[in-house]
mmCIF file of C-alpha atoms in Angstrom:
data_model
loop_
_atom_site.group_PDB
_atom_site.id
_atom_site.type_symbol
_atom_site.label_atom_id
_atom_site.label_comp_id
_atom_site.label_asym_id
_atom_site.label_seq_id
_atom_site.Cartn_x
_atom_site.Cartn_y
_atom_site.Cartn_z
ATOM 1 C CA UNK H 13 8.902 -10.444 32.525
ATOM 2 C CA UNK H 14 12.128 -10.370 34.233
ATOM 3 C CA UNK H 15 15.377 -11.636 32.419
ATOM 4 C CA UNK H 16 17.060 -14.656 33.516
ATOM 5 C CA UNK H 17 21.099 -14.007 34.101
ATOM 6 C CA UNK H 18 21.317 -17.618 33.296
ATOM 7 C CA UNK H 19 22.866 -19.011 29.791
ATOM 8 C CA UNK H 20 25.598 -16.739 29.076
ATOM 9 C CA UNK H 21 28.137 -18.734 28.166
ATOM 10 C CA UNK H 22 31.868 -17.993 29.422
ATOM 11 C CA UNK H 23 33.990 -18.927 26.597
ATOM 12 C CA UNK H 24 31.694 -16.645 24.323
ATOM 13 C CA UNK H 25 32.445 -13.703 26.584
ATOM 14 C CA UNK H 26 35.774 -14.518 27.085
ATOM 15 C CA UNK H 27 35.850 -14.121 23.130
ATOM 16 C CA UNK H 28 33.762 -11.107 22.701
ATOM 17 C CA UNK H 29 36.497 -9.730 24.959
ATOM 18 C CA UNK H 30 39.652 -10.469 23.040
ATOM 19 C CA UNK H 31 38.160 -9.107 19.885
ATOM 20 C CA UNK H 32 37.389 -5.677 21.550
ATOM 21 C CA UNK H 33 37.942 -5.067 25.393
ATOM 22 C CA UNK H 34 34.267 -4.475 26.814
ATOM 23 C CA UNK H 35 32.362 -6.726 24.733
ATOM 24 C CA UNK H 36 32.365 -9.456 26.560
ATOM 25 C CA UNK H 37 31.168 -7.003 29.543
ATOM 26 C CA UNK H 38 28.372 -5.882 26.821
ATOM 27 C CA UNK H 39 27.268 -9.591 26.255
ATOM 28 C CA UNK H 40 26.489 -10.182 29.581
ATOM 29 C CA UNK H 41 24.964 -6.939 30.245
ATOM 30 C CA UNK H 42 27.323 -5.568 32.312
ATOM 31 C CA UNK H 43 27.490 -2.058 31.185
ATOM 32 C CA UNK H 44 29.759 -0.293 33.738
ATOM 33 C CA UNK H 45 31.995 -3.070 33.932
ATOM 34 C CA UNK H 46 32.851 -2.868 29.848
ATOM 35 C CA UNK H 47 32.933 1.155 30.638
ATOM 36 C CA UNK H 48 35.717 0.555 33.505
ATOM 37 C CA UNK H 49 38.090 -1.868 31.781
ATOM 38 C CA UNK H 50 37.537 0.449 28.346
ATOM 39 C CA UNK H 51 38.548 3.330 30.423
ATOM 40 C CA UNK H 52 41.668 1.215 32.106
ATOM 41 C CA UNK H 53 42.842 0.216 28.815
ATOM 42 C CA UNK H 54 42.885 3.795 27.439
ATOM 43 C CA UNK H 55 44.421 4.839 31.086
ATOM 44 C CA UNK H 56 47.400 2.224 30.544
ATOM 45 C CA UNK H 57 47.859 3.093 26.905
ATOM 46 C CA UNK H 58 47.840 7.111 27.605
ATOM 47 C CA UNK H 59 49.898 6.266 30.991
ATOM 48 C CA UNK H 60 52.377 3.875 30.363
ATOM 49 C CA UNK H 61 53.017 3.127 26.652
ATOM 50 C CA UNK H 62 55.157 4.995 24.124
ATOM 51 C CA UNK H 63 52.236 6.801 21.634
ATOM 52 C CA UNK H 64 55.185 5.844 18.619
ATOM 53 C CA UNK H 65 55.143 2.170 20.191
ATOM 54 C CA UNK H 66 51.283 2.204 19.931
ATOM 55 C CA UNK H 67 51.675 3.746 16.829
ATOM 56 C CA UNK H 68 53.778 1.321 15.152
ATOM 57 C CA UNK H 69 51.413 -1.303 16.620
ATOM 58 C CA UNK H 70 48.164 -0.289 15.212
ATOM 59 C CA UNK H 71 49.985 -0.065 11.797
ATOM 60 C CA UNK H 72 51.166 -4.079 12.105
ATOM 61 C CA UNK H 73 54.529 -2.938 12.411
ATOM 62 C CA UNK H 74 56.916 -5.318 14.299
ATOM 63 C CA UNK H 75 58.002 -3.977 17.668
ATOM 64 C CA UNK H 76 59.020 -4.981 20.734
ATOM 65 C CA UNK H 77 56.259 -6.723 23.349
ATOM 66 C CA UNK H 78 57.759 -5.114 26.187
ATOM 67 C CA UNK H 79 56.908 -1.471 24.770
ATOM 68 C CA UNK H 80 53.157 -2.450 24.885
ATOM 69 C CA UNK H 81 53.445 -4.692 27.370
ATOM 70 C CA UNK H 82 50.639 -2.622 29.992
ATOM 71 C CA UNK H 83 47.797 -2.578 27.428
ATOM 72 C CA UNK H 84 48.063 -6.461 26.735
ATOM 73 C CA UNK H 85 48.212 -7.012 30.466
ATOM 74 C CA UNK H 86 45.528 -4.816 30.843
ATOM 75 C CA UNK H 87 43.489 -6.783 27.686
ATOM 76 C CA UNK H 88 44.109 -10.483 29.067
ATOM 77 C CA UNK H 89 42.498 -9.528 32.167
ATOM 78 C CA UNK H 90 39.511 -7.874 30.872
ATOM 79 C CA UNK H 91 39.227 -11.285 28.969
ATOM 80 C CA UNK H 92 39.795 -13.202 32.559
ATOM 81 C CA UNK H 93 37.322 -11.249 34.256
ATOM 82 C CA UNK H 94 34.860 -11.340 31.623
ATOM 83 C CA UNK H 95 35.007 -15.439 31.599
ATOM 84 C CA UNK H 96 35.133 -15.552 35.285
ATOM 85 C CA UNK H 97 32.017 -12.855 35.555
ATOM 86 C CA UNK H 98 29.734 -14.923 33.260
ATOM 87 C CA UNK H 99 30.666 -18.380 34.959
ATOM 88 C CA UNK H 100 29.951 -16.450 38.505
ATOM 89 C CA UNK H 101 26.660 -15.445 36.811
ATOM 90 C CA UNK H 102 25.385 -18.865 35.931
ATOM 91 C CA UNK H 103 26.396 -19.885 39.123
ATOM 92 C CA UNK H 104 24.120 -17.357 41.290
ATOM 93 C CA UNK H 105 21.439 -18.120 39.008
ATOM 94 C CA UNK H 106 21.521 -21.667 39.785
ATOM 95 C CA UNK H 107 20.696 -21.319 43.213
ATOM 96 C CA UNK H 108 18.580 -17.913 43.059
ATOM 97 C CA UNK H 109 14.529 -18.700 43.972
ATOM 98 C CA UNK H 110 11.909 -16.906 42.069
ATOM 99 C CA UNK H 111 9.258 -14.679 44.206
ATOM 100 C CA UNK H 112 7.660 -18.036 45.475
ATOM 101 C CA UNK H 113 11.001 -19.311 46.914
ATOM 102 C CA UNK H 114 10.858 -22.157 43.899
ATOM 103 C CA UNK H 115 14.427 -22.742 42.080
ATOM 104 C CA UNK H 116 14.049 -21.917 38.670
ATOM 105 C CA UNK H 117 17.444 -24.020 37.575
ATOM 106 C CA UNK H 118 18.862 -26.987 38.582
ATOM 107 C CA UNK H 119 21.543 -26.795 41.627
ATOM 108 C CA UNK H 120 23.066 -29.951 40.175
ATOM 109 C CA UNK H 121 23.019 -29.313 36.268
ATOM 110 C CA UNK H 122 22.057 -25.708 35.966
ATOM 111 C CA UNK H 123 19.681 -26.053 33.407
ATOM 112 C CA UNK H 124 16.096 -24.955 33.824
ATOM 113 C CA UNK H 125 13.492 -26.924 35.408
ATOM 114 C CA UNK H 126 10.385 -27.518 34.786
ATOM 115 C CA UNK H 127 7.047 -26.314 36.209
ATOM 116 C CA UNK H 128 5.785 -28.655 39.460
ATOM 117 C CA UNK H 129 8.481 -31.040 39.511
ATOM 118 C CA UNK H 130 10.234 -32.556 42.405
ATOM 119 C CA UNK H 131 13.451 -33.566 40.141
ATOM 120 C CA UNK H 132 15.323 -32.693 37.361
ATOM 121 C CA UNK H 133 14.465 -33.667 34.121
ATOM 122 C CA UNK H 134 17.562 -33.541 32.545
ATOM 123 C CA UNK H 135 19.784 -35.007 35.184
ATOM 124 C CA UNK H 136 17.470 -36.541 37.512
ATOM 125 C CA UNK H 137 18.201 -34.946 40.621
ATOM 126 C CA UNK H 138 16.026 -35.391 43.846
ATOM 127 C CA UNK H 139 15.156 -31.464 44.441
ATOM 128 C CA UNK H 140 12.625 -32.460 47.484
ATOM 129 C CA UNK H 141 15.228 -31.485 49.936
ATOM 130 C CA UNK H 142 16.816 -28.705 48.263
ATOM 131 C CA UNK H 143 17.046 -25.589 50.295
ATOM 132 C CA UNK H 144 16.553 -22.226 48.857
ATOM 133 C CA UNK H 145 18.142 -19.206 50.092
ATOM 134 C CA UNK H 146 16.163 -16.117 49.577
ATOM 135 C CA UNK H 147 18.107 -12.777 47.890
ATOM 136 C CA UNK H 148 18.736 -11.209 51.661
ATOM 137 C CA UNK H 149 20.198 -14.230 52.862
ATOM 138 C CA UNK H 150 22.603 -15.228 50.004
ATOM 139 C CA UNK H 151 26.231 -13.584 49.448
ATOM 140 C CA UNK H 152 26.477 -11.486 46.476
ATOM 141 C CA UNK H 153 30.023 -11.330 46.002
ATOM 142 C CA UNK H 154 29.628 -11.534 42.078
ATOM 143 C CA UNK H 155 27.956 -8.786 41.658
#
């Protein structure tokens, strides 16, 4: 049975992220992504920051922002991209047919529908008229 990309939940990833960079990447299974921003934290750090400023950091020392200043640019948008990647996600899975060109979630709501139905049950929606667009045909810019 495949897995649905659905139900990931930004904020959560978004979290995951600013408690350790990747992890939000990790919770919504995208492995090379959390691999890449690991590696472009490190790259900053080892690049651009003072090891005694990074030092002094890790030890709760008080220093100045500025002397850090790459690796918490390079955090906040890990945490950016890992909210915007999981809200992309749930999008494309709202409007991505199964094998038998039947949506599997609501384009209105996003939540999942149920089997044989020509609405919603949760918000109603008519889905009579709803085009699908099969895999080849849609844009996958999220990806």
């Amino acid at each position: 049975m495949s897995q649905s990309l659905s139900g990931k939940r930004p904020w959560l990833a978004a979290l995951l992220n600013v408690l350790a960079i990747g992890l939000g990447h990790a919770y919504l299974r995208r492995w090379w992504r959390a691999f890449g921003w690991i590696t472009a934290l490190f790259g900053a750090a080892t690049l651009f920051v003072d090891p005694a400023a990074l030092e002094a950091f890790m030890r709760g020392q008080s220093i100045n922002l500025l002397s850090i200043a790459p690796v918490l640019v390079v955090g906040a948008l890990s945490v950016v991209d890992a909210y915007l990647v999981a809200h992309a996600q749930n999008m494309m899975a709202r409007f991505t047919p199964n094998q038998n060109r039947e949506l599997t979630h609501c384009p209105h709501c996003g939540k999942e529908l149920g089997l044989d139905l020509d609405f919603c049950q949760w918000c109603s929606a008519d889905l009579t008229h709803t085009e699908t667009a099969s895999p080849a045909e849609r844009p996958d810019k999220y990806t």
